[in-house]
Structures are given as C-alpha cells and as structure tokens.
CSV table of C-alpha atoms and ligand atoms in Angstrom, one decimal:
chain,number,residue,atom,x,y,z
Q,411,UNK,CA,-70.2,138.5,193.4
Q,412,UNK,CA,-66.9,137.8,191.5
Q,413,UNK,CA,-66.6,134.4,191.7
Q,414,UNK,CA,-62.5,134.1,191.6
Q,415,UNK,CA,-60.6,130.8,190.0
Q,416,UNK,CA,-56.7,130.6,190.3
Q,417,UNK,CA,-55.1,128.5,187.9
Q,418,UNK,CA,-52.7,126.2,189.1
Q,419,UNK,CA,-49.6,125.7,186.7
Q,420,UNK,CA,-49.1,122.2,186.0
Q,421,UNK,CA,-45.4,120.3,185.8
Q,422,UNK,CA,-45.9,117.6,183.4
Q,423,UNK,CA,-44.0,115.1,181.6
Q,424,UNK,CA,-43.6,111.7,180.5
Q,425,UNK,CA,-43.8,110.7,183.9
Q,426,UNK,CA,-47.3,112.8,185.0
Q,427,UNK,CA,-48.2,115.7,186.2
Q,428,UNK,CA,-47.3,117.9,189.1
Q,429,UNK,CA,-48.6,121.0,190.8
Q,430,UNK,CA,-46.6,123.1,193.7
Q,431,UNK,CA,-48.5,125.1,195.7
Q,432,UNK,CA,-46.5,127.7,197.8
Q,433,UNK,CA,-47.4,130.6,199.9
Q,434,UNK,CA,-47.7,134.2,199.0
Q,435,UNK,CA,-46.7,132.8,195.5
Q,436,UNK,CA,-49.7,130.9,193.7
Q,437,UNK,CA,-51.5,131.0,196.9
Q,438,UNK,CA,-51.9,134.8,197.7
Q,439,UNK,CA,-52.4,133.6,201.6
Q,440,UNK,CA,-49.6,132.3,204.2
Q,441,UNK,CA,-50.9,128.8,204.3
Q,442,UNK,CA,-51.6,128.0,208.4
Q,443,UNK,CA,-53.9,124.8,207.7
Q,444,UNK,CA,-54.7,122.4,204.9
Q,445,UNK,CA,-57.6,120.0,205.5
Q,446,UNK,CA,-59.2,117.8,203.3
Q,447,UNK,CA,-62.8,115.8,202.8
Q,448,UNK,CA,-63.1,112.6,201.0
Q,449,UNK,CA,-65.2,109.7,201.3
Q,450,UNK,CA,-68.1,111.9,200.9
Q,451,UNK,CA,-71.5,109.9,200.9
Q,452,UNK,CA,-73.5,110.6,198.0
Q,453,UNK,CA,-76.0,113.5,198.7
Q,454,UNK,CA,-74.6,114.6,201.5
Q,455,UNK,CA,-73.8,118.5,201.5
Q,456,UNK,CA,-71.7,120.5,203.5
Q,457,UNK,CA,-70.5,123.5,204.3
Q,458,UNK,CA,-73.6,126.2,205.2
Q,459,UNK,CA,-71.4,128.6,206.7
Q,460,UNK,CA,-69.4,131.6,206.2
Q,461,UNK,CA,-66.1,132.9,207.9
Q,462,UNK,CA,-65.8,136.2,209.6
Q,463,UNK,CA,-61.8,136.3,208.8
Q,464,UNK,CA,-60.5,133.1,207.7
Q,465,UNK,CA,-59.4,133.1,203.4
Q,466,UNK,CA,-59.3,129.5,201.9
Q,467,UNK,CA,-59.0,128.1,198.5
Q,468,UNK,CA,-60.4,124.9,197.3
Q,469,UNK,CA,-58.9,122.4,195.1
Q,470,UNK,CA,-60.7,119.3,194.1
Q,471,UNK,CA,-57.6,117.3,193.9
Q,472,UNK,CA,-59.5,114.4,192.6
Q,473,UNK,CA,-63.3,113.5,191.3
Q,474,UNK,CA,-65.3,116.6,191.2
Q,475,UNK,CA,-67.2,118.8,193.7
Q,476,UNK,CA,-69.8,121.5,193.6
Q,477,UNK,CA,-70.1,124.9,195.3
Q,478,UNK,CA,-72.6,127.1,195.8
Q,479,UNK,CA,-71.7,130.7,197.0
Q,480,UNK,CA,-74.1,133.4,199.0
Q,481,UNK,CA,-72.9,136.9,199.7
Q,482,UNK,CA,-76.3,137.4,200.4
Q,483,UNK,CA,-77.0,139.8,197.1
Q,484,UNK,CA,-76.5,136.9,194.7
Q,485,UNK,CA,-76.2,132.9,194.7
Q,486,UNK,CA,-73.7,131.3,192.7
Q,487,UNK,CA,-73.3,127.8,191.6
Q,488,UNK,CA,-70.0,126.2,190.6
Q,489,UNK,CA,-68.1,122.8,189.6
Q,490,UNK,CA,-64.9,121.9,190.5
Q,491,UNK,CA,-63.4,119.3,188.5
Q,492,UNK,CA,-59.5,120.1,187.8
Q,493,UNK,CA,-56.6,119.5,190.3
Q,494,UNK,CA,-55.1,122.6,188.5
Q,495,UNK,CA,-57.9,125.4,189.3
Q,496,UNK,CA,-58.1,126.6,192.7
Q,497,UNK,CA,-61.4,127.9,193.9
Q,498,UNK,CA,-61.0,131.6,196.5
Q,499,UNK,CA,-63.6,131.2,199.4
Q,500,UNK,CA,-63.7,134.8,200.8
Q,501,UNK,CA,-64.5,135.9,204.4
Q,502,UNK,CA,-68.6,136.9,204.3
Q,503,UNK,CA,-69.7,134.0,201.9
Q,504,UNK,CA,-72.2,131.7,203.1
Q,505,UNK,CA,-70.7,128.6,201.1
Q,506,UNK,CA,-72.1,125.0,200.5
Q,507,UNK,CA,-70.5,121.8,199.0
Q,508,UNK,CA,-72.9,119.2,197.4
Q,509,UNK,CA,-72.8,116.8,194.6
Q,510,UNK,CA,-69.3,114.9,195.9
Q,511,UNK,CA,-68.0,112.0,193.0
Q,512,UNK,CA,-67.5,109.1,194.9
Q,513,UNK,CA,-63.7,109.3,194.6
Q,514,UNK,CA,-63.8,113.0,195.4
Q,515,UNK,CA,-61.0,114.7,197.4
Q,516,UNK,CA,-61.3,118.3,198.3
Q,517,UNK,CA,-58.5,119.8,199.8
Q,518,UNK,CA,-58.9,123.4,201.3
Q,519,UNK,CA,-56.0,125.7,202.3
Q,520,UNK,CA,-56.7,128.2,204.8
Q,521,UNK,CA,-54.9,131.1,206.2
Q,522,UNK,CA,-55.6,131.0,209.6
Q,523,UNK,CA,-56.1,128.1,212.3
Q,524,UNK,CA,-59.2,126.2,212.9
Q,525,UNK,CA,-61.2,129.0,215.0
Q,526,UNK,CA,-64.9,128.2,216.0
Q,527,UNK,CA,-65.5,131.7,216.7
Q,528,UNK,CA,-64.4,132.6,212.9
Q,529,UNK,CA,-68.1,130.5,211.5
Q,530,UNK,CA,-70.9,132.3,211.0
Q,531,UNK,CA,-73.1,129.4,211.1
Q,532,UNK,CA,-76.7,130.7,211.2
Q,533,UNK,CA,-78.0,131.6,207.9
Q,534,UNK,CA,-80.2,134.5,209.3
Q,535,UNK,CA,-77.0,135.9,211.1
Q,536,UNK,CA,-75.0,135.7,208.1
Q,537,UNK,CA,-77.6,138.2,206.3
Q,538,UNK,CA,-78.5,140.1,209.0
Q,539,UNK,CA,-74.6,140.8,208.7
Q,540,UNK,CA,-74.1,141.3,205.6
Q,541,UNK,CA,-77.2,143.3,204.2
Q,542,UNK,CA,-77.0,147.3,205.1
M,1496,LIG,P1,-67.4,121.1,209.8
M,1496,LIG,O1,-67.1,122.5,210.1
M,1496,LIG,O2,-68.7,120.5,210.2
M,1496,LIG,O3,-67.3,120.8,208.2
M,1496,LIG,P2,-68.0,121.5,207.0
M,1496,LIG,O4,-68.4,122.9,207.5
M,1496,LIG,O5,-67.1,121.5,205.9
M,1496,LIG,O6,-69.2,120.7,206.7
M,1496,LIG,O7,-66.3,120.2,210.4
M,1496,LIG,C1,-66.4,118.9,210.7
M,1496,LIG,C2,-65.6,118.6,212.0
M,1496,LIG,O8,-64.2,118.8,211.8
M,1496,LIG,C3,-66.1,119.5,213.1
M,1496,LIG,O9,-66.1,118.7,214.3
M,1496,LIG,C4,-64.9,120.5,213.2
M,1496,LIG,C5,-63.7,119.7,212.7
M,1496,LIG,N1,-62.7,120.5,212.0
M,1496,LIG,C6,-61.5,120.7,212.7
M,1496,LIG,O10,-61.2,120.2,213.8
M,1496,LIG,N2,-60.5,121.4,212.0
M,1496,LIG,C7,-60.8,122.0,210.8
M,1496,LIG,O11,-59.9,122.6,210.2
M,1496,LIG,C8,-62.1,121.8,210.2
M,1496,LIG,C9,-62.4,122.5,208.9
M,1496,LIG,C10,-63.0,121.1,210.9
C-alpha cells in the first residue's frame, strides 16, 4: 500500500506563514466538503471505516494526529504533524485516527458530500470486499 503525502507549499514571511489550498491544483480533487475534528479527548480513536467512492486528504492543521491505514493486505501507521503535508485517504482503506495532541485540529477535504451509504463501516465487510 503506497502511503501518499502531498506537500503543501508554504507562503511565509516576516509576518508568518500561509498555505492555499485550491482545487484540481494542489488538491488533485474538486473540493465538495471540508470538515474538521478538534477537541479530541485523549485516547479516544476514530475513524474504523473505509469509503466506497469518496477521496479525502487530511491535514493536521494544528497539534499532531496519527493514522493507521488497512487495505486489507498491509497495515500502516503514520503521524501527522505539519500543517504543510497533506495526507491522501483513498476509497477501499479501512482508516483509524488515534493519538490526538490536546490542541489537535484535523481538517479533512473531501470530494464528494457527506453520504452514509459511501462507509463501509463493518470491518469484516471491508475485507470480505476487498480480498479476491
Ligand atoms: P463519524 O463518521 O462518526 O466520524 P469518524 O468516522 O471520523 O469517527 O461522524 C461523526 C458524526 O458527524 C456522525 O453523526 C456523522 C456526522 N458527520 C456529518 O454530518 N458530516 C460529515 O461530513 C462527517 C464526516 C460526519
């Protein structure tokens, strides 16, 4: 599983930083929702589902995050900690978020609407769907 990181180019000056984020440009997605968790309570995890459709990326616009991927060959672990790397969450992998900093603010982007139908939220339906 190719795990797939987009860097995020950073405005800075004297002043700070700044980071645009824009459609079919840096994004390779038309952006149709952006949502965002914060306030996360330690030791909580999230997450434990996959999407049938729906492409995302993840940015950790604050604190720092971690991800663990499932395409059902191979698990992957993975820590977000930059507001300038964005993290691809692909249709058909079971993803979960854990170890939230207190001041943590994940922002996803999404390409499509929020869609019930598009989770796959049963673990043994995920990988009865994706193993041959
Ligand atoms: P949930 O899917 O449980 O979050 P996660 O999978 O990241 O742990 O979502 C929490 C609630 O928010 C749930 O009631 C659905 C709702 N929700 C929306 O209404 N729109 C959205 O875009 C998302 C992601 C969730």
């Amino acid at each position: 599983m190719k795990i797939e990181l987009i860097p995020l180019q950073q405005h800075g000056d004297e002043r700070g930083l700044l980071i645009a984020l824009e459609e079919e440009h840096n994004i390779p997605f038309p952006i149709k929702r952006v949502y965002y968790m914060f306030d996360t309570l330690q030791g909580i995890r999230r997450g434990f589902h996959a999407h049938k459709k729906t492409r995302q990326l993840a940015i950790a616009i604050k604190g720092s995050c971690s991800f663990l991927f499932d395409d059902g060959k191979e698990k992957k672990n993975i820590i977000l900690n930059d507001p300038a790397q964005g993290l691809m969450i692909e249709p058909y992998v079971w993803h979960e978020m854990y170890d939230f900093s207190d001041d943590c603010i994940l922002m996803v982007l999404a390409d499509d609407v929020y869609d019930e139908s598009d989770y796959i939220r049963n673990y043994q339906d995920f990988i009865s769907r994706v193993i041959l």
